[in-house]
Structure formats: structure tokens, C-alpha cells
Amino acid sequence: VQLQASGGGLVQAGGSLRISCAASGRTFSRPVMGWYRQAPGKEREFVAAITYSGSDTDYADSVKGRFSISKDVAKNTAYLQMNSLKPEDTAVYYCVAGAWTDVLFGTNSDWGQGTQVTVSS
């Protein structure tokens, strides 16, 4: 599966941003989509995941209540709506696709290129 992320940018603290990830190829083999992020000097961490139909989602505790993942099934595109952004949300955000457990643990999955999100204080 090929993943194309877009929509990153610079936003002030408290602001909102939406990033997108379009999947193509054998998407049925990688039904779950998600997002990870990696801040400078830190390890990559799980952010959110969504099932193929969009019926189930999961979030990291650090973003619960502020971020929302959704999916347009017809477009094979996942979105991450980020609200109430904080400077500590600054990171490169990576799109990922795989099976549910694989996406949650970042294993045996396909990865897209990252998109930079910068939150200024």
C-alpha cells in the first residue's frame, strides 16, 4: 500500500489543523489506517488508528479529546483533525496502514512519508 500524507504546517497554540493520508494499491491487505508522530530527539509514538469502515478508533492518551481520526472509505483517505494544539504536539506525523494490532504497535505495516506539524507558543 502506498500512503501519501498532506496538510501539515505551522499553527499557533490552541489552533487547529487537519492532516490527510491517501492510500492506494492493495488497500484491502492493509485495512486499518493510523497516525504516528516523532518529535526531535524522541522515539516515534502512536497517535490514532481507525478501522477500514471507520467503526472503531483508538487514541493515545496524550491526544484523547483533542484529536479525531476519521476516514472517507470511498477515497481510501484517513484524516486527523487536531484541535487545541500544544507546542508539544510539534512533530513529523506519519501515516501507517496494516492490521489492527500491527498498526497499534507499529509493526509489519506500510508507512507513508511524514508531514511536519509545528505548533508555536
mmCIF file of C-alpha atoms in Angstrom:
data_model
loop_
_atom_site.group_PDB
_atom_site.id
_atom_site.type_symbol
_atom_site.label_atom_id
_atom_site.label_comp_id
_atom_site.label_asym_id
_atom_site.label_seq_id
_atom_site.Cartn_x
_atom_site.Cartn_y
_atom_site.Cartn_z
ATOM 1 C CA VAL A 1 0.000 0.000 0.000
ATOM 2 C CA GLN A 2 1.242 3.468 -0.889
ATOM 3 C CA LEU A 3 0.430 6.249 1.544
ATOM 4 C CA GLN A 4 0.535 9.958 0.747
ATOM 5 C CA ALA A 5 0.266 12.341 3.678
ATOM 6 C CA SER A 6 -0.514 16.017 3.348
ATOM 7 C CA GLY A 7 -1.792 19.025 5.231
ATOM 8 C CA GLY A 8 0.918 19.752 7.754
ATOM 9 C CA GLY A 9 2.006 23.254 8.585
ATOM 10 C CA LEU A 10 2.560 25.903 11.214
ATOM 11 C CA VAL A 11 -0.174 26.796 13.672
ATOM 12 C CA GLN A 12 -0.349 28.732 16.920
ATOM 13 C CA ALA A 13 -1.007 27.006 20.209
ATOM 14 C CA GLY A 14 -4.707 26.479 20.720
ATOM 15 C CA GLY A 15 -5.315 26.316 16.999
ATOM 16 C CA SER A 16 -6.464 23.507 14.745
ATOM 17 C CA LEU A 17 -5.086 21.629 11.791
ATOM 18 C CA ARG A 18 -6.239 18.690 9.689
ATOM 19 C CA ILE A 19 -3.857 16.306 8.005
ATOM 20 C CA SER A 20 -4.776 13.710 5.413
ATOM 21 C CA CYS A 21 -3.449 10.372 4.261
ATOM 22 C CA ALA A 22 -4.492 8.901 0.926
ATOM 23 C CA ALA A 23 -3.947 5.177 0.441
ATOM 24 C CA SER A 24 -3.569 3.418 -2.888
ATOM 25 C CA GLY A 25 -2.695 -0.049 -4.091
ATOM 26 C CA ARG A 26 -3.738 -3.233 -2.279
ATOM 27 C CA THR A 27 -5.617 -1.395 0.455
ATOM 28 C CA PHE A 28 -7.677 -4.468 1.339
ATOM 29 C CA SER A 29 -4.478 -6.083 2.593
ATOM 30 C CA ARG A 30 -3.881 -3.184 4.994
ATOM 31 C CA PRO A 31 -7.396 -2.380 6.266
ATOM 32 C CA VAL A 32 -6.503 -0.277 9.297
ATOM 33 C CA MET A 33 -5.031 3.210 8.975
ATOM 34 C CA GLY A 34 -3.389 5.295 11.618
ATOM 35 C CA TRP A 35 -1.001 8.037 12.557
ATOM 36 C CA TYR A 36 2.273 8.110 14.432
ATOM 37 C CA ARG A 37 4.432 11.099 15.255
ATOM 38 C CA GLN A 38 8.065 11.703 16.003
ATOM 39 C CA ALA A 39 9.376 14.806 17.705
ATOM 40 C CA PRO A 40 13.051 15.803 17.510
ATOM 41 C CA GLY A 41 15.155 13.619 19.758
ATOM 42 C CA LYS A 42 12.227 11.381 20.670
ATOM 43 C CA GLU A 43 11.003 7.984 19.579
ATOM 44 C CA ARG A 44 8.132 7.587 17.183
ATOM 45 C CA GLU A 45 4.846 7.251 19.091
ATOM 46 C CA PHE A 46 1.361 6.064 18.278
ATOM 47 C CA VAL A 47 -1.284 8.774 17.873
ATOM 48 C CA ALA A 48 -4.500 7.280 16.487
ATOM 49 C CA ALA A 49 -5.937 4.427 14.426
ATOM 50 C CA ILE A 50 -9.168 3.700 12.590
ATOM 51 C CA THR A 51 -10.624 0.533 11.122
ATOM 52 C CA TYR A 52 -11.463 0.105 7.444
ATOM 53 C CA SER A 53 -15.112 1.060 7.890
ATOM 54 C CA GLY A 54 -14.374 3.738 10.442
ATOM 55 C CA SER A 55 -16.453 1.982 13.081
ATOM 56 C CA ASP A 56 -13.627 1.649 15.605
ATOM 57 C CA THR A 57 -10.912 4.062 16.631
ATOM 58 C CA ASP A 58 -8.158 4.268 19.201
ATOM 59 C CA TYR A 59 -6.114 7.176 20.506
ATOM 60 C CA ALA A 60 -3.046 7.818 22.553
ATOM 61 C CA ASP A 61 -3.912 9.237 25.955
ATOM 62 C CA SER A 62 -1.990 12.408 25.138
ATOM 63 C CA VAL A 63 -4.381 13.335 22.321
ATOM 64 C CA LYS A 64 -7.731 11.984 23.552
ATOM 65 C CA GLY A 65 -10.393 14.664 23.492
ATOM 66 C CA ARG A 66 -8.320 16.904 21.211
ATOM 67 C CA PHE A 67 -7.632 14.801 18.110
ATOM 68 C CA SER A 68 -10.151 12.951 15.985
ATOM 69 C CA ILE A 69 -9.414 10.389 13.299
ATOM 70 C CA SER A 70 -11.900 9.755 10.517
ATOM 71 C CA LYS A 71 -11.991 8.077 7.143
ATOM 72 C CA ASP A 72 -13.546 8.517 3.730
ATOM 73 C CA VAL A 73 -13.876 4.905 2.625
ATOM 74 C CA ALA A 74 -14.675 5.767 -0.991
ATOM 75 C CA LYS A 75 -11.470 7.801 -1.242
ATOM 76 C CA ASN A 76 -9.349 5.461 0.905
ATOM 77 C CA THR A 77 -8.310 8.553 2.796
ATOM 78 C CA ALA A 78 -7.871 8.973 6.526
ATOM 79 C CA TYR A 79 -7.934 12.329 8.275
ATOM 80 C CA LEU A 80 -6.578 13.505 11.578
ATOM 81 C CA GLN A 81 -8.356 16.569 12.926
ATOM 82 C CA MET A 82 -6.171 18.171 15.566
ATOM 83 C CA ASN A 83 -7.734 20.735 17.889
ATOM 84 C CA SER A 84 -6.412 22.627 20.903
ATOM 85 C CA LEU A 85 -2.913 22.093 19.640
ATOM 86 C CA LYS A 86 0.002 22.428 22.039
ATOM 87 C CA PRO A 87 3.684 23.092 21.365
ATOM 88 C CA GLU A 88 4.397 19.525 22.478
ATOM 89 C CA ASP A 89 2.335 18.281 19.530
ATOM 90 C CA THR A 90 5.105 19.541 17.253
ATOM 91 C CA ALA A 91 6.418 16.557 15.325
ATOM 92 C CA VAL A 92 6.604 14.846 11.986
ATOM 93 C CA TYR A 93 3.363 12.927 11.586
ATOM 94 C CA TYR A 94 3.489 9.613 9.720
ATOM 95 C CA CYS A 95 0.613 7.729 8.181
ATOM 96 C CA VAL A 96 0.542 3.954 8.610
ATOM 97 C CA ALA A 97 -1.605 1.110 7.277
ATOM 98 C CA GLY A 98 -1.822 -2.514 8.344
ATOM 99 C CA ALA A 99 -3.784 -4.904 10.516
ATOM 100 C CA TRP A 100 -5.255 -3.579 13.764
ATOM 101 C CA THR A 101 -2.642 -4.884 16.178
ATOM 102 C CA ASP A 102 0.185 -4.147 13.757
ATOM 103 C CA VAL A 103 -0.885 -0.517 13.453
ATOM 104 C CA LEU A 104 -1.215 -0.121 17.227
ATOM 105 C CA PHE A 105 2.314 -1.435 17.700
ATOM 106 C CA GLY A 106 3.812 -0.048 14.500
ATOM 107 C CA THR A 107 4.879 -3.427 13.207
ATOM 108 C CA ASN A 108 4.503 -5.178 9.845
ATOM 109 C CA SER A 109 2.798 -2.127 8.354
ATOM 110 C CA ASP A 110 3.234 0.212 5.426
ATOM 111 C CA TRP A 111 4.393 3.750 6.151
ATOM 112 C CA GLY A 112 3.975 6.990 4.295
ATOM 113 C CA GLN A 113 6.302 9.927 4.203
ATOM 114 C CA GLY A 114 5.892 12.295 7.104
ATOM 115 C CA THR A 115 4.240 15.658 7.214
ATOM 116 C CA GLN A 116 5.575 18.330 9.551
ATOM 117 C CA VAL A 117 3.273 19.868 12.139
ATOM 118 C CA THR A 118 4.703 22.785 14.079
ATOM 119 C CA VAL A 119 2.827 24.432 16.942
ATOM 120 C CA SER A 120 4.170 27.765 18.084
ATOM 121 C CA SER A 121 3.694 29.034 21.613
#
